[in-house]
Amino acid sequence: EKPIPNVTGKLISDAAIQSGHRNVRYVEKNGDIIAAIKSSILENDIVITMGAGDIHKYGKELLNGK
């Protein structure tokens, strides 16, 4: 789909934080996603990946221990 002008992942992350969500983390580069998740999760945490395109593959990679 075509990008919406001025709508970015950072904008959405900031909006979530401003709405009271305390544990939101924006990761700018896709290559950094798995490392960012692994460095911040604790046992029994729930990880939600949201985005367009192939974002689903990072959840699968995390579950498969990659």
Short mmCIF file of C-alpha atoms in Angstrom, two decimals:
data_model
loop_
_atom_site.label_atom_id
_atom_site.label_comp_id
_atom_site.label_asym_id
_atom_site.label_seq_id
_atom_site.Cartn_x
_atom_site.Cartn_y
_atom_site.Cartn_z
CA GLU A 1 0.00 0.00 0.00
CA LYS A 2 1.09 3.56 -0.49
CA PRO A 3 2.65 5.33 2.49
CA ILE A 4 0.52 7.99 4.13
CA PRO A 5 2.42 11.29 4.17
CA ASN A 6 3.81 12.15 7.62
CA VAL A 7 2.62 8.87 9.19
CA THR A 8 5.56 6.88 10.52
CA GLY A 9 6.19 4.09 12.98
CA LYS A 10 7.75 6.66 15.31
CA LEU A 11 4.60 8.77 15.17
CA ILE A 12 2.47 5.77 16.12
CA SER A 13 4.89 4.76 18.88
CA ASP A 14 4.86 8.28 20.31
CA ALA A 15 1.05 8.35 20.20
CA ALA A 16 0.86 5.07 22.12
CA ILE A 17 3.21 6.44 24.78
CA GLN A 18 1.24 9.68 25.03
CA SER A 19 -1.92 7.59 25.48
CA GLY A 20 -0.46 6.02 28.60
CA HIS A 21 1.20 2.86 27.30
CA ARG A 22 4.44 2.69 29.27
CA ASN A 23 6.27 -0.20 27.64
CA VAL A 24 6.33 0.84 24.01
CA ARG A 25 9.59 0.53 22.14
CA TYR A 26 10.10 1.82 18.63
CA VAL A 27 12.81 0.07 16.61
CA GLU A 28 13.80 2.01 13.51
CA LYS A 29 15.74 -0.65 11.60
CA ASN A 30 14.19 -4.05 10.88
CA GLY A 31 17.56 -5.71 11.30
CA ASP A 32 17.60 -4.60 14.94
CA ILE A 33 14.17 -5.97 15.89
CA ILE A 34 15.14 -9.40 17.23
CA ALA A 35 18.05 -8.05 19.29
CA ALA A 36 15.87 -5.27 20.70
CA ILE A 37 13.20 -7.73 21.75
CA LYS A 38 15.64 -10.20 23.27
CA SER A 39 17.35 -7.44 25.26
CA SER A 40 14.14 -6.29 26.89
CA ILE A 41 11.79 -9.24 27.42
CA LEU A 42 11.34 -11.09 30.66
CA GLU A 43 9.81 -14.47 31.36
CA ASN A 44 6.04 -14.50 30.76
CA ASP A 45 6.12 -11.25 28.76
CA ILE A 46 3.85 -10.86 25.76
CA VAL A 47 5.48 -9.51 22.61
CA ILE A 48 3.36 -7.84 19.95
CA THR A 49 4.82 -6.88 16.61
CA MET A 50 2.78 -4.46 14.55
CA GLY A 51 3.42 -3.09 11.14
CA ALA A 52 3.01 -3.65 7.46
CA GLY A 53 4.66 -6.02 5.08
CA ASP A 54 6.73 -8.85 6.51
CA ILE A 55 6.71 -7.84 10.18
CA HIS A 56 5.13 -11.22 11.02
CA LYS A 57 8.40 -12.98 10.27
CA TYR A 58 10.11 -11.42 13.29
CA GLY A 59 7.67 -12.99 15.69
CA LYS A 60 8.27 -16.33 14.03
CA GLU A 61 12.05 -15.84 14.23
CA LEU A 62 11.78 -15.02 17.91
CA LEU A 63 9.69 -18.11 18.63
CA ASN A 64 12.09 -20.29 16.65
CA GLY A 65 15.07 -18.98 18.62
CA LYS A 66 16.81 -17.29 15.71
#
